[in-house]
Amino acid sequence: MAEEKRITPEERPSEKVADLSELEAALQSGLALLGGEAGAQRPGEPGEPREQKEQGKQSLAAAIQQPIEITVREDGVYASIPVAWVDKVDLSMLYRELARRKITDVDGRAIRQLLEARDGLPVKIAELNPSEVRDAQAVVTVSDDGLAAYLEIVPALGGKPLTREAVEAALAEAGVTYGINWSQVEVALQQQEFPHRYVVAAGKPPVDGKDAYLEYRFSLDKKASRPVELEDGRVDFYNLQLVQNVQKGDVLAVKIPPQAGIPGMTVRGQPIPPKPGKDIKLPRGKNVEVSEDETQLIAGTAGQVVVSNGKIHVLPIYEVHGDVDFTTGNIDFVGSVVVQGNVHSGFTVRAQGNIEVRGSVEAANLFAGGDVVLLRGMQGGDRGQIVAGKNVVARFLEHAIVQAGEEVLVEEAILYSQVQAGRKIDVRGKRGRIVGGLLRAGELVRAKVIGSKLATKTEIEVGIQPEHREELNKLNASLAEKERQLDQLNKALNTLKNALAAGKIFSEEETARMQKILKTHAFLRDEIVELRKRKEQLDALLSSDPRGRVQASEVMYPGVKVTIGHTTHLVKDELAKVMFYLADGEIREGTAL
């Protein structure tokens, strides 16, 4: 080896051209990778073609993976290949490794000998030219996104190991000023491993902004309804809480505004703008208003809040597309309710507006602040009831309990029902019958036929508001009971007075009992006075209202009891086209129109 002539590129024999050309190509590739040629760009720097970057990365990765050891001695440069790797290292791998270490003036025959030896021993591959002696070098590269800086150490060639000053200079040359990890730099200086990449600087990635979003003040889960659990642990399947009611002015949704995000910083000290959050448009639907600051959706009316086609609506009408049964539970709504099917026994429909039922109603309960309209009718089983703030309109009412603030209008018949209306009860359809039950109206009860040939007991009361008559009936009952209690106390007091007159001396217990009786007596006496005053007021109302009318435009049968004000008349004969009214304190007959 010592006698072999060192071969330079200019002296390569022709028979070695192919091998030496490959060596030169590998050397040039390695120099470009490490920035050894004038004007060459480092991988990952801005402006470098994407393809060249990828090739550089692949070359670097390949070099890092090669188990080839290079050592520098006083008499030259030596290379060795561990025995375990002799079958895996080829000429191109060796050339690339030499290029990475910037060892370019090598002995080609020595390279061949190294590959053929296969014994793991070092072979001198180049003379140590004093002009080529160099210190270890620092190569700093920056990631494409600018968020990391890497330090690679090119080993010394007969020179000094890498210093911190050299690293600082390399960082400055690469423009790295932010996020430098000096502790990692110290680790690199101590280890000085090759090949190895040390992460010596880290940028700060931007924090993207958050998009605006809505906070809903009602449930969006249509399946979230659950039966109400009672205090004793039982479940009330009649109350499923399907309807989400809102009042006018209720906040339905609040927009949380978008956030701008937090800027980041590259290792070169360049700010990285964050991706700003996107704003959203408030999904305003029907009967919904937007707050002045445009951050809230507010109910413009009372009703049911729903989301349809991506918008929030408040519907003043709640529609049940089938029956009111165990699939729906009871309905309680702040607007109006339309039931397309039937209302089954035991269920309740409440609405602050109107109720319309297009099917039949069984022994159910309907409570409306406005009107109740039954397209078919009600078979109440003496339990079902209707309470309407205004009117009740039905095809028929049978064994029902009905109360209307204004009118009850029935097409066919009222059968065996308790019906009261603030103004009138009118049954004027084709059949137009009232049979059995108790009917009360402030002004008028009218039908084609009242009563039946069987003299069915039918009671009709007019001339006073039904609630006043109801109050008077309850007042009379209460007054009678309290007068009975007062009479008993009077008897007890008389007994005590007689005992005192006879000279009896009472014990403390008897004296306390007597004092209690006296207090109760005084309290009852005052209550009775107040009840009698209210009774006089109601009696005056009954006596002063001559407007009450009862009319049968075709026939009224015996067994009908007519009360107008205080006066009552029992019909004993069949009467055609008759009207009863009050005149001079008496019920008189007229002709019904």
XYZ file of C-alpha atoms in Angstrom:
593
model
C 0.000 0.000 0.000
C 2.821 2.428 0.832
C 4.385 1.882 -2.627
C 1.130 2.463 -4.523
C 0.833 5.780 -6.257
C -1.935 8.063 -5.073
C -4.437 8.639 -7.870
C -5.933 12.067 -8.502
C -8.869 12.671 -10.869
C -6.484 13.956 -13.566
C -4.314 10.759 -13.432
C -7.089 8.141 -13.467
C -6.239 5.319 -15.964
C -8.771 4.711 -18.660
C -9.597 1.224 -17.380
C -10.784 2.869 -14.120
C -12.908 5.552 -15.733
C -16.231 3.993 -14.833
C -15.331 3.529 -11.178
C -13.719 6.969 -10.846
C -16.626 8.695 -12.585
C -18.906 7.099 -10.061
C -16.620 8.314 -7.295
C -16.673 11.853 -8.659
C -20.467 11.829 -8.929
C -20.752 10.618 -5.371
C -18.315 13.251 -4.164
C -20.217 16.026 -5.919
C -23.518 14.759 -4.492
C -22.050 14.726 -0.994
C -20.585 18.217 -1.366
C -23.907 19.586 -2.541
C -25.578 17.925 0.439
C -23.188 19.495 2.919
C -22.896 22.892 1.231
C -19.299 22.218 0.125
C -19.593 23.700 -3.364
C -19.820 27.371 -4.099
C -23.410 28.476 -4.543
C -24.839 25.109 -3.413
C -28.014 25.273 -1.295
C -28.603 23.293 1.849
C -31.557 20.943 1.930
C -34.640 22.562 3.368
C -33.628 26.163 2.604
C -36.143 28.425 0.857
C -35.724 28.560 -2.868
C -34.344 25.043 -3.236
C -36.231 22.971 -5.827
C -38.502 20.396 -4.175
C -36.951 17.496 -6.116
C -33.424 18.524 -5.070
C -34.532 18.752 -1.445
C -35.926 15.239 -1.544
C -32.775 13.863 -3.167
C -30.657 15.575 -0.541
C -32.790 14.078 2.241
C -32.534 10.618 0.693
C -28.764 10.918 0.318
C -28.434 12.064 3.898
C -30.642 9.225 5.145
C -28.657 6.682 3.161
C -25.370 8.022 4.515
C -26.553 7.961 8.076
C -27.466 4.318 7.744
C -23.984 3.172 6.475
C -21.724 1.418 9.057
C -18.392 2.708 7.714
C -15.770 3.965 10.158
C -13.299 6.739 9.154
C -10.292 7.554 11.326
C -7.562 10.122 10.869
C -3.950 9.297 11.867
C -0.730 11.237 11.543
C 0.237 9.336 8.394
C -3.115 9.534 6.637
C -6.834 8.763 6.485
C -8.004 5.221 7.254
C -11.343 3.503 6.625
C -12.741 0.244 7.956
C -15.891 -1.779 7.451
C -17.105 -3.884 10.379
C -17.143 -7.583 9.493
C -20.876 -7.811 10.144
C -21.497 -5.272 7.375
C -19.014 -6.295 4.680
C -21.718 -7.882 2.560
C -23.914 -4.777 2.788
C -21.475 -2.002 1.936
C -20.766 -1.298 -1.724
C -18.635 1.197 -3.593
C -21.313 3.877 -3.874
C -22.028 3.790 -0.146
C -18.353 4.229 0.633
C -17.994 7.130 -1.827
C -20.983 8.926 -0.317
C -19.564 8.589 3.162
C -16.215 10.016 2.028
C -17.995 12.887 0.346
C -19.944 13.609 3.550
C -16.658 13.885 5.397
C -15.219 16.001 2.582
C -12.445 13.481 1.878
C -12.031 13.838 -1.870
C -8.421 13.027 -2.798
C -8.519 9.245 -2.237
C -6.603 6.217 -3.558
C -8.963 4.245 -5.772
C -6.990 1.030 -5.503
C -7.023 1.331 -1.726
C -10.789 1.667 -1.875
C -10.941 -1.560 -3.868
C -8.690 -3.259 -1.371
C -10.900 -2.097 1.496
C -13.989 -3.606 -0.107
C -12.263 -6.856 -1.023
C -10.464 -7.394 2.318
C -13.625 -8.254 4.232
C -11.638 -8.525 7.483
C -12.771 -5.352 9.281
C -9.240 -3.978 9.493
C -8.557 -0.288 8.701
C -7.033 0.549 5.310
C -5.249 3.779 4.452
C -7.246 5.378 1.678
C -5.658 8.856 1.471
C -2.624 10.846 2.524
C -3.132 13.532 5.123
C -2.388 16.675 3.129
C -1.556 19.514 5.494
C -3.547 21.861 3.290
C -6.624 19.676 3.750
C -6.382 19.494 7.511
C -9.513 21.069 8.982
C -11.382 21.494 12.199
C -14.800 19.951 12.778
C -17.563 21.896 11.080
C -21.135 22.764 12.077
C -23.898 22.498 9.478
C -27.242 24.061 10.492
C -30.406 23.376 8.504
C -33.937 24.656 9.084
C -37.119 22.633 8.543
C -39.471 23.604 5.748
C -42.028 24.995 8.193
C -39.348 27.020 10.009
C -40.204 25.460 13.357
C -36.995 23.465 13.902
C -33.255 23.948 13.384
C -30.897 20.964 13.158
C -27.172 20.788 13.834
C -24.988 18.238 12.014
C -21.296 17.941 12.803
C -18.768 17.238 10.024
C -15.884 15.554 11.845
C -12.493 17.170 11.987
C -9.841 16.007 9.502
C -6.727 16.188 11.585
C -8.004 19.376 13.189
C -9.813 20.465 16.335
C -13.238 19.287 17.502
C -16.234 21.554 17.145
C -16.499 24.588 19.416
C -19.466 26.557 20.676
C -18.244 29.588 18.749
C -18.451 27.580 15.512
C -21.998 26.505 16.327
C -23.028 30.090 17.139
C -21.569 31.205 13.821
C -23.428 28.461 11.938
C -26.690 29.383 13.656
C -26.177 33.048 12.782
C -25.352 32.162 9.170
C -28.573 30.132 8.940
C -30.507 33.058 10.481
C -31.568 31.097 13.568
C -32.302 33.538 16.382
C -35.386 32.206 18.200
C -35.910 29.212 20.451
C -32.259 28.111 20.581
C -31.734 25.231 23.011
C -28.263 25.868 24.335
C -28.429 22.804 26.562
C -28.816 20.654 23.464
C -25.944 22.525 21.823
C -23.762 21.583 24.791
C -24.835 17.946 24.452
C -23.846 18.036 20.774
C -20.470 19.559 21.588
C -19.794 16.881 24.168
C -20.882 13.947 22.000
C -19.941 15.237 18.536
C -21.519 12.155 16.997
C -21.406 11.630 13.267
C -23.661 11.076 11.521
C -26.309 12.594 13.810
C -28.758 15.462 13.755
C -29.282 17.478 16.906
C -32.417 19.582 17.305
C -30.907 22.804 18.605
C -33.775 25.259 18.132
C -37.566 25.031 18.196
C -40.027 27.620 16.999
C -43.448 28.271 18.417
C -46.274 26.956 16.239
C -49.273 29.241 15.890
C -52.471 28.450 17.762
C -55.265 28.637 15.245
C -58.319 30.600 16.174
C -61.596 28.908 17.076
C -64.673 29.196 14.923
C -67.745 30.880 16.331
C -70.401 28.486 17.594
C -73.834 28.484 19.172
C -74.733 27.578 22.705
C -78.315 26.363 22.617
C -80.544 27.079 25.580
C -82.815 24.157 24.736
C -82.269 20.483 23.988
C -81.468 19.444 20.420
C -81.927 15.762 21.184
C -85.369 14.718 20.003
C -84.904 11.370 21.743
C -84.028 12.949 25.073
C -87.592 12.943 26.393
C -88.079 10.612 29.318
C -91.108 9.778 31.456
C -91.360 11.805 34.638
C -90.115 9.894 37.669
C -92.390 10.307 40.660
C -91.217 10.784 44.246
C -91.986 7.172 45.127
C -89.801 5.924 42.263
C -92.632 5.031 39.926
C -92.569 6.331 36.352
C -95.381 8.480 34.963
C -95.731 7.372 31.345
C -98.461 9.964 30.816
C -95.869 12.763 31.014
C -93.080 12.362 28.453
C -92.134 16.065 28.199
C -91.969 16.065 24.403
C -92.754 19.742 23.936
C -90.105 22.396 24.615
C -92.065 25.515 25.495
C -90.625 29.005 25.436
C -92.048 32.362 26.367
C -91.695 35.560 24.404
C -88.329 37.114 25.224
C -86.635 33.841 26.196
C -83.048 33.472 24.960
C -82.907 30.507 22.579
C -79.242 30.513 21.589
C -76.090 32.534 22.252
C -73.323 32.977 19.687
C -69.833 32.554 21.093
C -67.717 34.823 18.830
C -64.733 33.511 16.863
C -61.241 33.733 18.335
C -58.351 35.192 16.365
C -55.738 32.701 17.557
C -52.153 33.220 18.780
C -49.280 33.955 16.353
C -46.334 31.591 16.243
C -42.634 32.224 15.581
C -40.085 30.517 13.342
C -36.575 29.764 14.526
C -35.503 32.627 12.261
C -37.618 35.030 14.319
C -40.326 35.408 11.698
C -43.904 35.554 12.990
C -46.314 32.844 11.790
C -49.855 34.181 11.537
C -52.532 31.878 12.955
C -55.537 30.725 10.997
C -58.350 32.966 12.267
C -61.619 31.460 13.461
C -64.601 31.742 11.157
C -67.702 33.666 12.078
C -71.177 32.191 11.662
C -74.511 33.638 10.736
C -77.215 33.382 13.371
C -79.766 30.756 12.215
C -82.804 32.954 12.682
C -86.124 31.355 11.780
C -89.795 32.188 12.170
C -90.894 34.159 15.220
C -87.297 34.619 16.343
C -85.547 37.948 16.926
C -81.869 38.929 17.048
C -80.471 40.907 19.994
C -79.011 44.370 19.466
C -75.439 43.102 19.761
C -76.267 40.305 17.270
C -75.098 37.581 19.639
C -78.441 36.137 20.795
C -81.552 34.634 19.268
C -84.667 35.516 21.230
C -88.183 34.102 21.058
C -90.485 36.616 19.394
C -93.580 34.833 20.655
C -94.576 32.070 23.014
C -94.585 28.625 21.476
C -92.594 25.506 20.741
C -88.930 25.918 19.851
C -87.750 23.668 17.016
C -84.787 23.428 14.642
C -85.739 22.922 11.004
C -83.525 23.222 7.923
C -80.712 24.511 10.099
C -82.737 27.397 11.550
C -84.332 27.971 14.942
C -88.079 28.615 14.868
C -90.729 29.265 17.480
C -94.014 27.733 16.411
C -97.163 29.044 18.085
C -98.904 25.803 17.082
C -97.870 22.337 18.228
C -99.128 19.605 15.937
C -99.553 15.995 17.031
C -99.580 13.962 13.828
C -101.162 10.906 15.428
C -103.003 10.132 18.641
C -102.371 11.483 22.109
C -101.445 8.279 23.894
C -98.427 6.649 25.514
C -96.263 7.538 22.510
C -96.766 11.251 23.151
C -97.770 11.432 26.778
C -99.624 14.459 28.049
C -99.276 17.654 26.031
C -98.587 20.965 27.779
C -97.981 23.831 25.351
C -97.821 27.606 25.618
C -99.376 28.105 22.182
C -102.116 26.229 20.366
C -102.315 22.465 19.849
C -103.659 20.537 16.863
C -104.204 16.795 17.301
C -104.614 14.985 13.992
C -105.766 11.773 15.657
C -107.646 10.842 18.810
C -107.133 11.739 22.472
C -107.256 8.562 24.527
C -108.660 8.114 28.009
C -106.555 9.332 30.894
C -104.439 11.770 28.886
C -104.372 15.547 29.215
C -103.843 18.251 26.629
C -103.109 21.755 27.937
C -102.674 24.804 25.729
C -102.515 28.477 26.519
C -103.969 29.042 23.072
C -106.537 26.858 21.306
C -106.961 23.091 21.091
C -108.228 21.394 17.947
C -108.837 17.639 17.857
C -109.600 16.122 14.468
C -110.294 12.670 15.831
C -112.451 11.616 18.751
C -111.924 12.362 22.442
C -112.423 9.728 25.109
C -112.357 10.211 28.892
C -109.510 12.694 28.564
C -108.894 16.229 29.833
C -108.620 19.262 27.563
C -107.647 22.630 29.050
C -107.316 25.664 26.756
C -106.864 29.359 27.352
C -108.776 29.995 24.126
C -111.153 27.731 22.188
C -111.532 23.961 22.145
C -112.717 22.585 18.795
C -113.661 18.910 18.422
C -114.297 17.913 14.820
C -115.951 14.705 15.982
C -116.892 14.958 19.624
C -116.332 13.613 23.101
C -117.459 10.456 24.873
C -116.313 11.398 28.336
C -117.507 8.465 30.417
C -118.569 10.992 33.112
C -114.852 11.615 33.728
C -113.568 13.415 30.668
C -113.636 17.181 30.920
C -113.136 20.255 28.785
C -112.251 23.665 30.178
C -111.965 26.535 27.684
C -111.252 30.181 28.386
C -113.463 31.120 25.454
C -115.586 28.725 23.399
C -116.145 24.991 23.023
C -117.193 23.777 19.577
C -118.012 20.107 19.069
C -120.033 17.734 16.942
C -121.436 16.076 20.067
C -120.855 15.834 23.831
C -121.758 12.656 25.663
C -121.244 12.004 29.379
C -118.807 14.916 29.413
C -117.945 17.691 31.855
C -117.590 20.980 29.980
C -116.861 24.536 31.053
C -116.534 27.473 28.645
C -115.872 31.107 29.442
C -118.162 32.251 26.634
C -120.123 29.798 24.473
C -120.660 26.081 23.907
C -121.673 25.385 20.320
C -122.674 21.806 19.462
C -123.864 20.461 16.127
C -125.730 17.272 16.977
C -126.366 16.600 20.662
C -125.461 17.116 24.297
C -126.244 13.869 26.107
C -126.094 13.297 29.867
C -123.405 15.903 30.383
C -122.603 18.703 32.788
C -122.103 21.822 30.686
C -121.710 25.428 31.673
C -121.018 28.539 29.589
C -120.518 32.175 30.465
C -122.935 33.294 27.772
C -124.806 30.558 25.939
C -125.168 26.887 25.071
C -126.449 26.376 21.546
C -127.305 23.032 19.877
C -128.725 23.857 16.462
C -127.629 21.160 14.031
C -129.898 18.780 12.136
C -130.719 16.809 15.235
C -129.981 19.514 17.799
C -130.836 17.612 20.982
C -130.204 18.158 24.690
C -131.012 15.085 26.769
C -130.212 14.599 30.452
C -127.572 16.234 32.587
C -127.161 19.734 33.961
C -126.645 22.773 31.720
C -125.878 26.278 32.991
C -125.458 29.440 30.944
C -125.338 33.123 31.737
C -127.818 34.115 29.030
C -129.211 31.367 26.808
C -129.656 27.619 26.387
C -131.076 26.703 22.998
C -131.701 23.498 21.042
C -134.191 21.987 18.628
C -135.194 19.304 21.097
C -134.782 19.473 24.892
C -135.486 16.386 26.994
C -136.947 13.084 25.754
C -140.206 11.213 25.500
C -139.070 9.130 28.467
C -139.124 12.300 30.615
C -135.374 12.044 31.212
C -134.319 14.379 33.988
C -132.754 17.402 32.315
C -131.826 20.500 34.328
C -131.231 23.878 32.717
C -130.194 27.009 34.611
C -129.801 30.470 33.060
C -129.842 34.104 34.077
C -126.629 34.185 36.103
C -123.038 33.455 35.372
C -122.479 29.737 36.060
C -119.536 30.487 38.311
C -121.767 32.768 40.402
C -124.425 30.088 40.701
C -121.741 27.535 41.565
C -120.381 29.922 44.183
C -123.863 30.468 45.598
C -124.486 26.731 45.877
C -121.186 26.207 47.711
C -121.840 29.273 49.863
C -125.279 27.993 50.911
C -123.776 24.633 51.867
C -120.966 26.284 53.831
C -123.343 28.695 55.527
C -125.637 25.854 56.611
C -122.714 23.917 58.081
C -121.321 26.896 59.996
C -124.790 27.792 61.354
C -125.083 24.192 62.566
C -121.705 24.467 64.328
C -122.704 27.816 65.858
C -125.918 26.287 67.173
C -123.930 23.525 68.897
C -121.606 26.098 70.470
C -124.607 28.107 71.667
C -125.936 24.996 73.399
C -122.547 24.375 75.051
C -122.355 28.003 76.223
C -125.901 27.867 77.662
C -124.919 24.752 79.619
C -121.881 26.570 81.028
C -123.969 29.643 81.925
C -126.493 27.514 83.773
C -123.696 25.862 85.740
C -122.245 29.232 86.701
C -125.693 30.423 87.805
C -125.972 27.343 90.014
C -122.733 28.381 91.759
C -120.415 25.802 90.249
C -116.713 26.533 90.529
C -114.784 25.528 87.381
C -111.386 23.934 87.390
C -108.518 25.430 85.372
C -109.078 22.857 82.616
C -112.799 23.639 82.426
C -112.077 27.376 82.416
C -109.622 26.952 79.496
C -112.209 24.888 77.620
C -114.828 27.573 78.131
C -112.471 30.296 76.864
C -111.740 28.203 73.738
C -115.462 27.775 73.094
C -115.989 31.533 73.419
C -113.193 32.275 70.875
C -114.550 29.713 68.403
C -118.057 31.095 68.855
C -116.897 34.634 68.051
C -114.899 33.434 65.002
C -117.848 31.455 63.576
C -120.234 34.343 64.172
C -117.954 36.695 62.173
C -117.599 34.138 59.337
C -121.361 33.720 59.100
C -121.797 37.482 58.860
C -119.407 37.649 55.892
C -121.025 34.668 54.150
C -124.466 36.209 54.505
C -123.219 39.458 52.958
C -121.824 37.587 49.928
C -125.071 35.591 49.669
C -127.077 38.812 49.518
C -124.828 40.022 46.657
C -125.294 36.811 44.687
C -129.052 36.763 45.363
C -129.217 40.300 44.015
C -127.412 39.190 40.845
C -129.852 36.320 40.374
C -132.858 38.543 40.929
C -131.728 41.471 38.807
C -130.835 39.613 35.570
C -133.943 39.234 33.354
C -131.939 38.168 30.257
C -131.997 34.413 30.850
C -133.696 32.404 28.084
C -134.346 28.708 27.430
C -135.563 27.842 23.936
C -136.647 24.647 22.180
C -137.307 25.462 18.527
C -139.102 22.128 17.909
C -140.149 20.470 21.161
C -139.479 20.367 24.920
C -140.474 17.225 26.768
C -141.713 16.717 30.315
C -139.049 16.176 32.937
C -137.124 19.292 31.988
C -136.409 21.552 34.952
C -135.863 25.209 34.004
C -134.342 27.670 36.469
C -134.022 31.357 35.640
C -132.424 33.347 38.422
C -134.100 32.176 41.655
C -137.211 30.905 39.971
C -137.675 27.289 38.885
C -140.237 25.716 36.573
C -140.758 21.995 35.942
C -142.110 21.113 32.508
C -145.003 18.657 32.840
C -146.361 18.662 29.307
C -144.825 18.332 25.866
C -144.380 21.835 24.488
C -143.747 22.794 20.868
C -141.574 25.747 19.853
C -141.384 27.063 23.381
C -139.242 29.726 25.040
C -139.011 30.399 28.764
C -138.014 33.803 30.130
C -138.289 35.757 33.380
C -140.737 38.651 33.787
C -141.899 40.276 37.029
C -140.137 37.555 39.016
C -142.013 34.766 37.212
C -141.019 32.306 34.473
C -143.247 32.790 31.464
C -143.723 30.925 28.190
C -143.258 32.395 24.737
C -142.827 31.151 21.209
C -139.347 30.129 20.135
C -138.154 31.488 16.831
